[in-house]
Amino acid sequence: MVKSGKLRSGTGAKLKRWKKGHSSDSNPQTSRFRQAAKSRFFSRPNTKSDLTVDALKLHNELQVGPLEISAGARKDTQMEEESDERLSERTSGTFLSGLSDCSNLTFRKVQRFWESNSAAHKEICAVLAAVTEVIRSQGGKETETEYFAALMTTLEVVESEESQAAVAYLLNLVMKRVPAPVLKSKFSDTTKAFMDVMSKQASSDTSSALRWILSCLATLLRKQDVSVWSYPSTLQAYHGLLSFTVHSKPKVRKAAQQGVCSILRGSDFLFTDDALSHHPATVTTAKFCIKEIEQAG
């Protein structure tokens, strides 16, 4: 019987051992598969590849395709809807169709919220599904402009903070892709709606709606022409954004600070051929910063 940790007599001569100082060398016989894989990776294929433009297009369409719901998920969803008296069959069908087959790529990331347990994510999904159904019922094509108009209307009628936060989040997504002429033509009404929400949410315990609205306001101001900055209403809206850069809540401060930086450095008119050397709001921003520094001692 062989003792533990020792080999039988004569076995050591049959074993392949590394020479002293060569223990890190690879064994050519045991690495032949790796060498073969490397040779195929760096060499060109001899036959014609099946990777074509049409194949890539099909792959991309499959990657961004509609949300698939498994049979088990459908069963669980139906059980939850039957136990909840507030949801009717019509509401359930509207929710699933408006969320799962939304054709606008702007909201593809929202479909992942369907599997989330967060109440805020569920509210975002519900608002998107409802807005999508409204657009479809009116014969819309689900463009960014249509979503922008529908969400702005929704923002003015919702009352709960959760719903306002959901609408503001969706607006923040879609406004970045809305054509600039649309944001310019609706500047006055949109600014007024945002300022109303900001004034109501300034002292609220929750900050979700406020920080998304600040981001929306920054996007709106960034798309305006340079001539608009000579109007008192524009400067008033900008000062409203500027005042939140010293807010007590970190997320609100961060959203306002990022918005101010995007306006001063990324406004559309700063990238034209006859662009100004600096943004018209630079002076008023500097005065605000000096005032805050002096007050802080």
PDB file of C-alpha atoms in Angstrom:
ATOM      1  CA  MET A   1       0.000   0.000   0.000  1.00  0.00           C
ATOM      2  CA  VAL A   2       1.375   3.392  -1.010  1.00  0.00           C
ATOM      3  CA  LYS A   3       1.717   6.005   1.671  1.00  0.00           C
ATOM      4  CA  SER A   4      -0.075   9.329   1.161  1.00  0.00           C
ATOM      5  CA  GLY A   5       2.052  11.903  -0.683  1.00  0.00           C
ATOM      6  CA  LYS A   6       4.577   9.423  -2.069  1.00  0.00           C
ATOM      7  CA  LEU A   7       4.876   7.679  -5.424  1.00  0.00           C
ATOM      8  CA  ARG A   8       5.599   4.005  -6.075  1.00  0.00           C
ATOM      9  CA  SER A   9       9.180   3.030  -6.671  1.00  0.00           C
ATOM     10  CA  GLY A  10      10.194   3.629 -10.281  1.00  0.00           C
ATOM     11  CA  THR A  11       7.252   5.895 -11.111  1.00  0.00           C
ATOM     12  CA  GLY A  12       9.282   9.109 -10.942  1.00  0.00           C
ATOM     13  CA  ALA A  13      11.390   8.164 -13.956  1.00  0.00           C
ATOM     14  CA  LYS A  14       8.287   7.862 -16.131  1.00  0.00           C
ATOM     15  CA  LEU A  15       6.969  11.326 -15.281  1.00  0.00           C
ATOM     16  CA  LYS A  16       7.741  14.405 -17.416  1.00  0.00           C
ATOM     17  CA  ARG A  17       9.344  16.990 -15.210  1.00  0.00           C
ATOM     18  CA  TRP A  18      10.366  20.554 -15.933  1.00  0.00           C
ATOM     19  CA  LYS A  19      13.998  21.420 -15.818  1.00  0.00           C
ATOM     20  CA  LYS A  20      15.124  23.776 -13.136  1.00  0.00           C
ATOM     21  CA  GLY A  21      14.171  27.356 -14.060  1.00  0.00           C
ATOM     22  CA  HIS A  22      11.753  26.291 -16.835  1.00  0.00           C
ATOM     23  CA  SER A  23       8.610  25.622 -14.816  1.00  0.00           C
ATOM     24  CA  SER A  24       6.810  28.541 -16.519  1.00  0.00           C
ATOM     25  CA  ASP A  25       7.469  27.259 -20.040  1.00  0.00           C
ATOM     26  CA  SER A  26       4.494  25.906 -21.922  1.00  0.00           C
ATOM     27  CA  ASN A  27       4.379  22.370 -23.210  1.00  0.00           C
ATOM     28  CA  PRO A  28       4.123  22.424 -27.038  1.00  0.00           C
ATOM     29  CA  GLN A  29       2.184  19.178 -27.094  1.00  0.00           C
ATOM     30  CA  THR A  30      -0.495  20.342 -24.665  1.00  0.00           C
ATOM     31  CA  SER A  31      -0.948  23.766 -26.345  1.00  0.00           C
ATOM     32  CA  ARG A  32      -1.561  22.501 -29.879  1.00  0.00           C
ATOM     33  CA  PHE A  33      -5.246  23.346 -29.682  1.00  0.00           C
ATOM     34  CA  ARG A  34      -4.517  26.915 -28.624  1.00  0.00           C
ATOM     35  CA  GLN A  35      -2.055  27.294 -31.470  1.00  0.00           C
ATOM     36  CA  ALA A  36      -4.639  26.021 -33.939  1.00  0.00           C
ATOM     37  CA  ALA A  37      -7.239  28.440 -32.625  1.00  0.00           C
ATOM     38  CA  LYS A  38      -4.806  31.346 -32.936  1.00  0.00           C
ATOM     39  CA  SER A  39      -3.944  30.436 -36.504  1.00  0.00           C
ATOM     40  CA  ARG A  40      -7.612  30.432 -37.503  1.00  0.00           C
ATOM     41  CA  PHE A  41      -8.299  33.711 -35.698  1.00  0.00           C
ATOM     42  CA  PHE A  42      -5.603  35.726 -37.473  1.00  0.00           C
ATOM     43  CA  SER A  43      -5.996  34.110 -40.896  1.00  0.00           C
ATOM     44  CA  ARG A  44      -8.539  34.962 -43.569  1.00  0.00           C
ATOM     45  CA  PRO A  45     -11.246  32.374 -44.278  1.00  0.00           C
ATOM     46  CA  ASN A  46     -10.854  30.377 -47.458  1.00  0.00           C
ATOM     47  CA  THR A  47     -14.589  30.209 -48.137  1.00  0.00           C
ATOM     48  CA  LYS A  48     -17.053  33.061 -48.631  1.00  0.00           C
ATOM     49  CA  SER A  49     -18.376  34.415 -45.340  1.00  0.00           C
ATOM     50  CA  ASP A  50     -22.081  34.427 -44.485  1.00  0.00           C
ATOM     51  CA  LEU A  51     -21.693  37.792 -42.725  1.00  0.00           C
ATOM     52  CA  THR A  52     -23.445  40.183 -45.119  1.00  0.00           C
ATOM     53  CA  VAL A  53     -25.045  43.597 -44.817  1.00  0.00           C
ATOM     54  CA  ASP A  54     -28.499  41.991 -44.794  1.00  0.00           C
ATOM     55  CA  ALA A  55     -27.434  39.597 -42.059  1.00  0.00           C
ATOM     56  CA  LEU A  56     -26.179  42.481 -39.918  1.00  0.00           C
ATOM     57  CA  LYS A  57     -29.410  44.377 -40.496  1.00  0.00           C
ATOM     58  CA  LEU A  58     -31.419  41.340 -39.408  1.00  0.00           C
ATOM     59  CA  HIS A  59     -29.218  40.951 -36.339  1.00  0.00           C
ATOM     60  CA  ASN A  60     -29.742  44.582 -35.327  1.00  0.00           C
ATOM     61  CA  GLU A  61     -33.491  44.284 -35.767  1.00  0.00           C
ATOM     62  CA  LEU A  62     -33.550  41.210 -33.559  1.00  0.00           C
ATOM     63  CA  GLN A  63     -31.475  42.959 -30.905  1.00  0.00           C
ATOM     64  CA  VAL A  64     -33.855  45.926 -30.655  1.00  0.00           C
ATOM     65  CA  GLY A  65     -36.998  43.905 -31.261  1.00  0.00           C
ATOM     66  CA  PRO A  66     -40.155  44.134 -29.156  1.00  0.00           C
ATOM     67  CA  LEU A  67     -40.236  42.869 -25.616  1.00  0.00           C
ATOM     68  CA  GLU A  68     -41.019  39.156 -25.445  1.00  0.00           C
ATOM     69  CA  ILE A  69     -43.056  37.866 -22.540  1.00  0.00           C
ATOM     70  CA  SER A  70     -42.794  34.188 -21.706  1.00  0.00           C
ATOM     71  CA  ALA A  71     -45.781  31.945 -21.061  1.00  0.00           C
ATOM     72  CA  GLY A  72     -44.965  31.827 -17.356  1.00  0.00           C
ATOM     73  CA  ALA A  73     -44.718  35.591 -17.203  1.00  0.00           C
ATOM     74  CA  ARG A  74     -48.076  35.933 -18.942  1.00  0.00           C
ATOM     75  CA  LYS A  75     -49.599  33.520 -16.441  1.00  0.00           C
ATOM     76  CA  ASP A  76     -48.151  35.418 -13.491  1.00  0.00           C
ATOM     77  CA  THR A  77     -49.315  38.715 -14.958  1.00  0.00           C
ATOM     78  CA  GLN A  78     -52.844  37.401 -15.438  1.00  0.00           C
ATOM     79  CA  MET A  79     -52.940  36.146 -11.843  1.00  0.00           C
ATOM     80  CA  GLU A  80     -51.838  39.541 -10.539  1.00  0.00           C
ATOM     81  CA  GLU A  81     -54.432  41.337 -12.656  1.00  0.00           C
ATOM     82  CA  GLU A  82     -57.212  39.039 -11.431  1.00  0.00           C
ATOM     83  CA  SER A  83     -56.265  39.749  -7.816  1.00  0.00           C
ATOM     84  CA  ASP A  84     -56.203  43.500  -8.375  1.00  0.00           C
ATOM     85  CA  GLU A  85     -59.700  44.899  -8.744  1.00  0.00           C
ATOM     86  CA  ARG A  86     -58.427  48.265  -9.949  1.00  0.00           C
ATOM     87  CA  LEU A  87     -57.127  46.838 -13.224  1.00  0.00           C
ATOM     88  CA  SER A  88     -59.639  45.799 -15.838  1.00  0.00           C
ATOM     89  CA  GLU A  89     -58.940  43.585 -18.831  1.00  0.00           C
ATOM     90  CA  ARG A  90     -58.989  46.581 -21.118  1.00  0.00           C
ATOM     91  CA  THR A  91     -56.422  48.434 -19.011  1.00  0.00           C
ATOM     92  CA  SER A  92     -54.171  45.380 -18.933  1.00  0.00           C
ATOM     93  CA  GLY A  93     -54.289  44.947 -22.700  1.00  0.00           C
ATOM     94  CA  THR A  94     -53.546  48.611 -23.242  1.00  0.00           C
ATOM     95  CA  PHE A  95     -50.570  48.490 -20.899  1.00  0.00           C
ATOM     96  CA  LEU A  96     -48.949  45.475 -22.542  1.00  0.00           C
ATOM     97  CA  SER A  97     -49.505  46.623 -26.108  1.00  0.00           C
ATOM     98  CA  GLY A  98     -48.401  50.186 -25.489  1.00  0.00           C
ATOM     99  CA  LEU A  99     -45.212  49.094 -23.753  1.00  0.00           C
ATOM    100  CA  SER A 100     -44.062  45.937 -25.516  1.00  0.00           C
ATOM    101  CA  ASP A 101     -44.450  47.071 -29.129  1.00  0.00           C
ATOM    102  CA  CYS A 102     -43.544  50.755 -28.819  1.00  0.00           C
ATOM    103  CA  SER A 103     -41.885  51.507 -32.162  1.00  0.00           C
ATOM    104  CA  ASN A 104     -39.899  54.556 -31.028  1.00  0.00           C
ATOM    105  CA  LEU A 105     -36.311  53.562 -30.242  1.00  0.00           C
ATOM    106  CA  THR A 106     -35.996  56.398 -27.724  1.00  0.00           C
ATOM    107  CA  PHE A 107     -37.892  54.355 -25.154  1.00  0.00           C
ATOM    108  CA  ARG A 108     -36.270  50.961 -25.711  1.00  0.00           C
ATOM    109  CA  LYS A 109     -34.494  51.174 -22.364  1.00  0.00           C
ATOM    110  CA  VAL A 110     -37.838  51.703 -20.619  1.00  0.00           C
ATOM    111  CA  GLN A 111     -38.958  48.207 -21.634  1.00  0.00           C
ATOM    112  CA  ARG A 112     -36.365  46.759 -19.248  1.00  0.00           C
ATOM    113  CA  PHE A 113     -38.278  48.378 -16.366  1.00  0.00           C
ATOM    114  CA  TRP A 114     -41.106  45.879 -16.937  1.00  0.00           C
ATOM    115  CA  GLU A 115     -39.198  43.254 -14.942  1.00  0.00           C
ATOM    116  CA  SER A 116     -38.215  45.685 -12.189  1.00  0.00           C
ATOM    117  CA  ASN A 117     -39.830  45.643  -8.770  1.00  0.00           C
ATOM    118  CA  SER A 118     -39.417  49.394  -8.345  1.00  0.00           C
ATOM    119  CA  ALA A 119     -42.655  51.354  -8.031  1.00  0.00           C
ATOM    120  CA  ALA A 120     -41.077  54.265  -9.919  1.00  0.00           C
ATOM    121  CA  HIS A 121     -40.164  51.995 -12.833  1.00  0.00           C
ATOM    122  CA  LYS A 122     -43.677  50.547 -12.926  1.00  0.00           C
ATOM    123  CA  GLU A 123     -45.108  54.057 -13.052  1.00  0.00           C
ATOM    124  CA  ILE A 124     -42.821  54.969 -15.959  1.00  0.00           C
ATOM    125  CA  CYS A 125     -43.985  51.883 -17.860  1.00  0.00           C
ATOM    126  CA  ALA A 126     -47.633  52.716 -17.191  1.00  0.00           C
ATOM    127  CA  VAL A 127     -47.270  56.321 -18.366  1.00  0.00           C
ATOM    128  CA  LEU A 128     -45.431  55.296 -21.534  1.00  0.00           C
ATOM    129  CA  ALA A 129     -48.047  52.665 -22.359  1.00  0.00           C
ATOM    130  CA  ALA A 130     -50.908  55.120 -21.842  1.00  0.00           C
ATOM    131  CA  VAL A 131     -49.274  57.864 -23.921  1.00  0.00           C
ATOM    132  CA  THR A 132     -48.490  55.394 -26.713  1.00  0.00           C
ATOM    133  CA  GLU A 133     -52.112  54.272 -26.878  1.00  0.00           C
ATOM    134  CA  VAL A 134     -53.301  57.886 -27.038  1.00  0.00           C
ATOM    135  CA  ILE A 135     -50.976  58.601 -29.960  1.00  0.00           C
ATOM    136  CA  ARG A 136     -52.129  55.473 -31.782  1.00  0.00           C
ATOM    137  CA  SER A 137     -55.802  56.239 -31.223  1.00  0.00           C
ATOM    138  CA  GLN A 138     -55.286  59.572 -32.974  1.00  0.00           C
ATOM    139  CA  GLY A 139     -53.532  57.976 -35.943  1.00  0.00           C
ATOM    140  CA  GLY A 140     -50.037  59.108 -34.981  1.00  0.00           C
ATOM    141  CA  LYS A 141     -46.774  57.563 -36.156  1.00  0.00           C
ATOM    142  CA  GLU A 142     -45.124  57.563 -32.720  1.00  0.00           C
ATOM    143  CA  THR A 143     -42.533  60.182 -33.593  1.00  0.00           C
ATOM    144  CA  GLU A 144     -40.497  62.128 -31.039  1.00  0.00           C
ATOM    145  CA  THR A 145     -42.566  65.239 -31.689  1.00  0.00           C
ATOM    146  CA  GLU A 146     -45.813  63.387 -30.997  1.00  0.00           C
ATOM    147  CA  TYR A 147     -44.478  61.947 -27.767  1.00  0.00           C
ATOM    148  CA  PHE A 148     -43.217  65.369 -26.730  1.00  0.00           C
ATOM    149  CA  ALA A 149     -46.629  66.952 -27.271  1.00  0.00           C
ATOM    150  CA  ALA A 150     -48.479  64.121 -25.506  1.00  0.00           C
ATOM    151  CA  LEU A 151     -46.127  64.098 -22.533  1.00  0.00           C
ATOM    152  CA  MET A 152     -46.315  67.880 -22.127  1.00  0.00           C
ATOM    153  CA  THR A 153     -50.105  67.630 -22.029  1.00  0.00           C
ATOM    154  CA  THR A 154     -49.843  64.825 -19.488  1.00  0.00           C
ATOM    155  CA  LEU A 155     -47.439  66.835 -17.329  1.00  0.00           C
ATOM    156  CA  GLU A 156     -50.002  69.583 -16.948  1.00  0.00           C
ATOM    157  CA  VAL A 157     -52.817  67.280 -15.796  1.00  0.00           C
ATOM    158  CA  VAL A 158     -51.111  64.742 -13.511  1.00  0.00           C
ATOM    159  CA  GLU A 159     -51.162  65.554  -9.816  1.00  0.00           C
ATOM    160  CA  SER A 160     -49.237  62.863  -7.940  1.00  0.00           C
ATOM    161  CA  GLU A 161     -45.491  63.263  -7.512  1.00  0.00           C
ATOM    162  CA  GLU A 162     -44.881  59.731  -8.786  1.00  0.00           C
ATOM    163  CA  SER A 163     -46.684  60.427 -12.046  1.00  0.00           C
ATOM    164  CA  GLN A 164     -44.918  63.761 -12.490  1.00  0.00           C
ATOM    165  CA  ALA A 165     -41.567  62.063 -11.994  1.00  0.00           C
ATOM    166  CA  ALA A 166     -42.446  59.405 -14.578  1.00  0.00           C
ATOM    167  CA  VAL A 167     -43.557  61.992 -17.150  1.00  0.00           C
ATOM    168  CA  ALA A 168     -40.488  64.129 -16.490  1.00  0.00           C
ATOM    169  CA  TYR A 169     -38.200  61.111 -16.961  1.00  0.00           C
ATOM    170  CA  LEU A 170     -39.789  60.266 -20.318  1.00  0.00           C
ATOM    171  CA  LEU A 171     -39.620  63.904 -21.385  1.00  0.00           C
ATOM    172  CA  ASN A 172     -35.941  63.995 -20.546  1.00  0.00           C
ATOM    173  CA  LEU A 173     -35.400  61.041 -22.894  1.00  0.00           C
ATOM    174  CA  VAL A 174     -37.443  62.293 -25.818  1.00  0.00           C
ATOM    175  CA  MET A 175     -36.540  65.999 -25.764  1.00  0.00           C
ATOM    176  CA  LYS A 176     -32.959  65.194 -26.693  1.00  0.00           C
ATOM    177  CA  ARG A 177     -34.241  63.849 -30.020  1.00  0.00           C
ATOM    178  CA  VAL A 178     -37.027  66.338 -30.736  1.00  0.00           C
ATOM    179  CA  PRO A 179     -36.179  68.578 -33.729  1.00  0.00           C
ATOM    180  CA  ALA A 180     -34.838  71.981 -32.699  1.00  0.00           C
ATOM    181  CA  PRO A 181     -37.523  73.954 -34.649  1.00  0.00           C
ATOM    182  CA  VAL A 182     -40.219  72.285 -32.544  1.00  0.00           C
ATOM    183  CA  LEU A 183     -38.515  73.242 -29.269  1.00  0.00           C
ATOM    184  CA  LYS A 184     -38.054  76.784 -30.536  1.00  0.00           C
ATOM    185  CA  SER A 185     -41.700  77.209 -31.529  1.00  0.00           C
ATOM    186  CA  LYS A 186     -42.972  75.795 -28.220  1.00  0.00           C
ATOM    187  CA  PHE A 187     -40.410  77.562 -26.057  1.00  0.00           C
ATOM    188  CA  SER A 188     -42.788  79.893 -24.203  1.00  0.00           C
ATOM    189  CA  ASP A 189     -45.437  77.305 -23.287  1.00  0.00           C
ATOM    190  CA  THR A 190     -42.897  74.638 -22.412  1.00  0.00           C
ATOM    191  CA  THR A 191     -40.878  76.974 -20.210  1.00  0.00           C
ATOM    192  CA  LYS A 192     -43.989  78.028 -18.304  1.00  0.00           C
ATOM    193  CA  ALA A 193     -44.962  74.392 -17.673  1.00  0.00           C
ATOM    194  CA  PHE A 194     -41.481  73.534 -16.418  1.00  0.00           C
ATOM    195  CA  MET A 195     -41.303  76.580 -14.157  1.00  0.00           C
ATOM    196  CA  ASP A 196     -44.656  75.670 -12.579  1.00  0.00           C
ATOM    197  CA  VAL A 197     -43.422  72.183 -11.744  1.00  0.00           C
ATOM    198  CA  MET A 198     -40.137  73.560 -10.406  1.00  0.00           C
ATOM    199  CA  SER A 199     -41.905  75.971  -8.075  1.00  0.00           C
ATOM    200  CA  LYS A 200     -44.168  73.213  -6.724  1.00  0.00           C
ATOM    201  CA  GLN A 201     -41.376  70.667  -6.296  1.00  0.00           C
ATOM    202  CA  ALA A 202     -38.785  73.054  -4.818  1.00  0.00           C
ATOM    203  CA  SER A 203     -39.716  72.227  -1.238  1.00  0.00           C
ATOM    204  CA  SER A 204     -40.904  68.663  -1.829  1.00  0.00           C
ATOM    205  CA  ASP A 205     -39.462  65.709   0.070  1.00  0.00           C
ATOM    206  CA  THR A 206     -38.869  63.806  -3.174  1.00  0.00           C
ATOM    207  CA  SER A 207     -36.514  65.079  -5.854  1.00  0.00           C
ATOM    208  CA  SER A 208     -37.101  62.717  -8.780  1.00  0.00           C
ATOM    209  CA  ALA A 209     -39.454  64.934 -10.759  1.00  0.00           C
ATOM    210  CA  LEU A 210     -37.438  68.064 -10.012  1.00  0.00           C
ATOM    211  CA  ARG A 211     -34.102  66.799 -11.281  1.00  0.00           C
ATOM    212  CA  TRP A 212     -35.586  65.470 -14.518  1.00  0.00           C
ATOM    213  CA  ILE A 213     -37.440  68.738 -15.105  1.00  0.00           C
ATOM    214  CA  LEU A 214     -34.184  70.651 -14.592  1.00  0.00           C
ATOM    215  CA  SER A 215     -32.556  68.474 -17.229  1.00  0.00           C
ATOM    216  CA  CYS A 216     -35.479  69.088 -19.598  1.00  0.00           C
ATOM    217  CA  LEU A 217     -35.242  72.856 -19.069  1.00  0.00           C
ATOM    218  CA  ALA A 218     -31.523  72.777 -19.825  1.00  0.00           C
ATOM    219  CA  THR A 219     -32.170  70.886 -23.078  1.00  0.00           C
ATOM    220  CA  LEU A 220     -34.857  73.394 -24.035  1.00  0.00           C
ATOM    221  CA  LEU A 221     -32.614  76.414 -23.390  1.00  0.00           C
ATOM    222  CA  ARG A 222     -29.680  74.825 -25.189  1.00  0.00           C
ATOM    223  CA  LYS A 223     -31.678  74.549 -28.420  1.00  0.00           C
ATOM    224  CA  GLN A 224     -32.748  78.212 -28.584  1.00  0.00           C
ATOM    225  CA  ASP A 225     -31.290  80.865 -30.888  1.00  0.00           C
ATOM    226  CA  VAL A 226     -28.936  83.506 -29.556  1.00  0.00           C
ATOM    227  CA  SER A 227     -31.559  86.228 -30.078  1.00  0.00           C
ATOM    228  CA  VAL A 228     -33.878  84.540 -27.560  1.00  0.00           C
ATOM    229  CA  TRP A 229     -31.377  85.202 -24.772  1.00  0.00           C
ATOM    230  CA  SER A 230     -32.105  88.918 -24.964  1.00  0.00           C
ATOM    231  CA  TYR A 231     -35.656  88.320 -23.675  1.00  0.00           C
ATOM    232  CA  PRO A 232     -36.301  88.731 -19.919  1.00  0.00           C
ATOM    233  CA  SER A 233     -38.367  85.528 -19.848  1.00  0.00           C
ATOM    234  CA  THR A 234     -35.405  83.493 -21.068  1.00  0.00           C
ATOM    235  CA  LEU A 235     -33.098  84.919 -18.425  1.00  0.00           C
ATOM    236  CA  GLN A 236     -35.764  84.326 -15.792  1.00  0.00           C
ATOM    237  CA  ALA A 237     -35.968  80.652 -16.735  1.00  0.00           C
ATOM    238  CA  TYR A 238     -32.184  80.389 -16.730  1.00  0.00           C
ATOM    239  CA  HIS A 239     -31.968  82.016 -13.293  1.00  0.00           C
ATOM    240  CA  GLY A 240     -34.499  79.467 -12.069  1.00  0.00           C
ATOM    241  CA  LEU A 241     -32.174  76.692 -13.242  1.00  0.00           C
ATOM    242  CA  LEU A 242     -29.172  78.500 -11.808  1.00  0.00           C
ATOM    243  CA  SER A 243     -30.748  78.807  -8.364  1.00  0.00           C
ATOM    244  CA  PHE A 244     -30.972  75.019  -8.010  1.00  0.00           C
ATOM    245  CA  THR A 245     -27.198  74.624  -8.371  1.00  0.00           C
ATOM    246  CA  VAL A 246     -26.972  75.330  -4.617  1.00  0.00           C
ATOM    247  CA  HIS A 247     -29.955  73.198  -3.621  1.00  0.00           C
ATOM    248  CA  SER A 248     -29.749  71.171  -0.412  1.00  0.00           C
ATOM    249  CA  LYS A 249     -30.244  67.835  -2.206  1.00  0.00           C
ATOM    250  CA  PRO A 250     -27.206  66.453  -4.046  1.00  0.00           C
ATOM    251  CA  LYS A 251     -29.098  64.955  -7.005  1.00  0.00           C
ATOM    252  CA  VAL A 252     -30.915  68.230  -7.639  1.00  0.00           C
ATOM    253  CA  ARG A 253     -27.663  70.192  -7.420  1.00  0.00           C
ATOM    254  CA  LYS A 254     -25.956  67.824  -9.822  1.00  0.00           C
ATOM    255  CA  ALA A 255     -28.779  68.015 -12.372  1.00  0.00           C
ATOM    256  CA  ALA A 256     -28.803  71.826 -12.247  1.00  0.00           C
ATOM    257  CA  GLN A 257     -25.018  72.100 -12.457  1.00  0.00           C
ATOM    258  CA  GLN A 258     -24.852  69.746 -15.424  1.00  0.00           C
ATOM    259  CA  GLY A 259     -27.634  71.706 -17.089  1.00  0.00           C
ATOM    260  CA  VAL A 260     -25.842  75.031 -16.636  1.00  0.00           C
ATOM    261  CA  CYS A 261     -22.602  73.589 -18.034  1.00  0.00           C
ATOM    262  CA  SER A 262     -24.401  72.123 -21.052  1.00  0.00           C
ATOM    263  CA  ILE A 263     -25.994  75.504 -21.818  1.00  0.00           C
ATOM    264  CA  LEU A 264     -22.832  77.576 -21.463  1.00  0.00           C
ATOM    265  CA  ARG A 265     -20.646  75.164 -23.386  1.00  0.00           C
ATOM    266  CA  GLY A 266     -23.009  73.219 -25.653  1.00  0.00           C
ATOM    267  CA  SER A 267     -25.722  75.565 -26.938  1.00  0.00           C
ATOM    268  CA  ASP A 268     -26.379  75.061 -30.638  1.00  0.00           C
ATOM    269  CA  PHE A 269     -25.565  78.622 -31.669  1.00  0.00           C
ATOM    270  CA  LEU A 270     -22.046  78.277 -30.237  1.00  0.00           C
ATOM    271  CA  PHE A 271     -21.165  75.881 -33.067  1.00  0.00           C
ATOM    272  CA  THR A 272     -22.237  78.024 -36.010  1.00  0.00           C
ATOM    273  CA  ASP A 273     -19.881  79.784 -38.415  1.00  0.00           C
ATOM    274  CA  ASP A 274     -20.523  83.216 -36.849  1.00  0.00           C
ATOM    275  CA  ALA A 275     -20.547  81.925 -33.271  1.00  0.00           C
ATOM    276  CA  LEU A 276     -19.970  84.229 -30.324  1.00  0.00           C
ATOM    277  CA  SER A 277     -16.800  84.010 -28.261  1.00  0.00           C
ATOM    278  CA  HIS A 278     -18.863  83.233 -25.153  1.00  0.00           C
ATOM    279  CA  HIS A 279     -22.463  82.532 -24.158  1.00  0.00           C
ATOM    280  CA  PRO A 280     -24.689  85.573 -23.401  1.00  0.00           C
ATOM    281  CA  ALA A 281     -25.487  84.103 -19.976  1.00  0.00           C
ATOM    282  CA  THR A 282     -21.834  83.883 -18.937  1.00  0.00           C
ATOM    283  CA  VAL A 283     -21.828  87.277 -17.181  1.00  0.00           C
ATOM    284  CA  THR A 284     -24.964  86.640 -15.151  1.00  0.00           C
ATOM    285  CA  THR A 285     -23.622  83.190 -14.213  1.00  0.00           C
ATOM    286  CA  ALA A 286     -20.366  84.696 -12.968  1.00  0.00           C
ATOM    287  CA  LYS A 287     -22.246  87.274 -10.878  1.00  0.00           C
ATOM    288  CA  PHE A 288     -24.384  84.535  -9.338  1.00  0.00           C
ATOM    289  CA  CYS A 289     -21.295  82.490  -8.417  1.00  0.00           C
ATOM    290  CA  ILE A 290     -19.540  85.517  -6.866  1.00  0.00           C
ATOM    291  CA  LYS A 291     -22.636  86.318  -4.827  1.00  0.00           C
ATOM    292  CA  GLU A 292     -22.884  82.771  -3.498  1.00  0.00           C
ATOM    293  CA  ILE A 293     -19.184  82.717  -2.604  1.00  0.00           C
ATOM    294  CA  GLU A 294     -19.482  85.984  -0.712  1.00  0.00           C
ATOM    295  CA  GLN A 295     -22.549  84.785   1.186  1.00  0.00           C
ATOM    296  CA  ALA A 296     -20.721  81.595   2.148  1.00  0.00           C
ATOM    297  CA  GLY A 297     -17.988  83.724   3.744  1.00  0.00           C
TER     298      GLY A 297
END
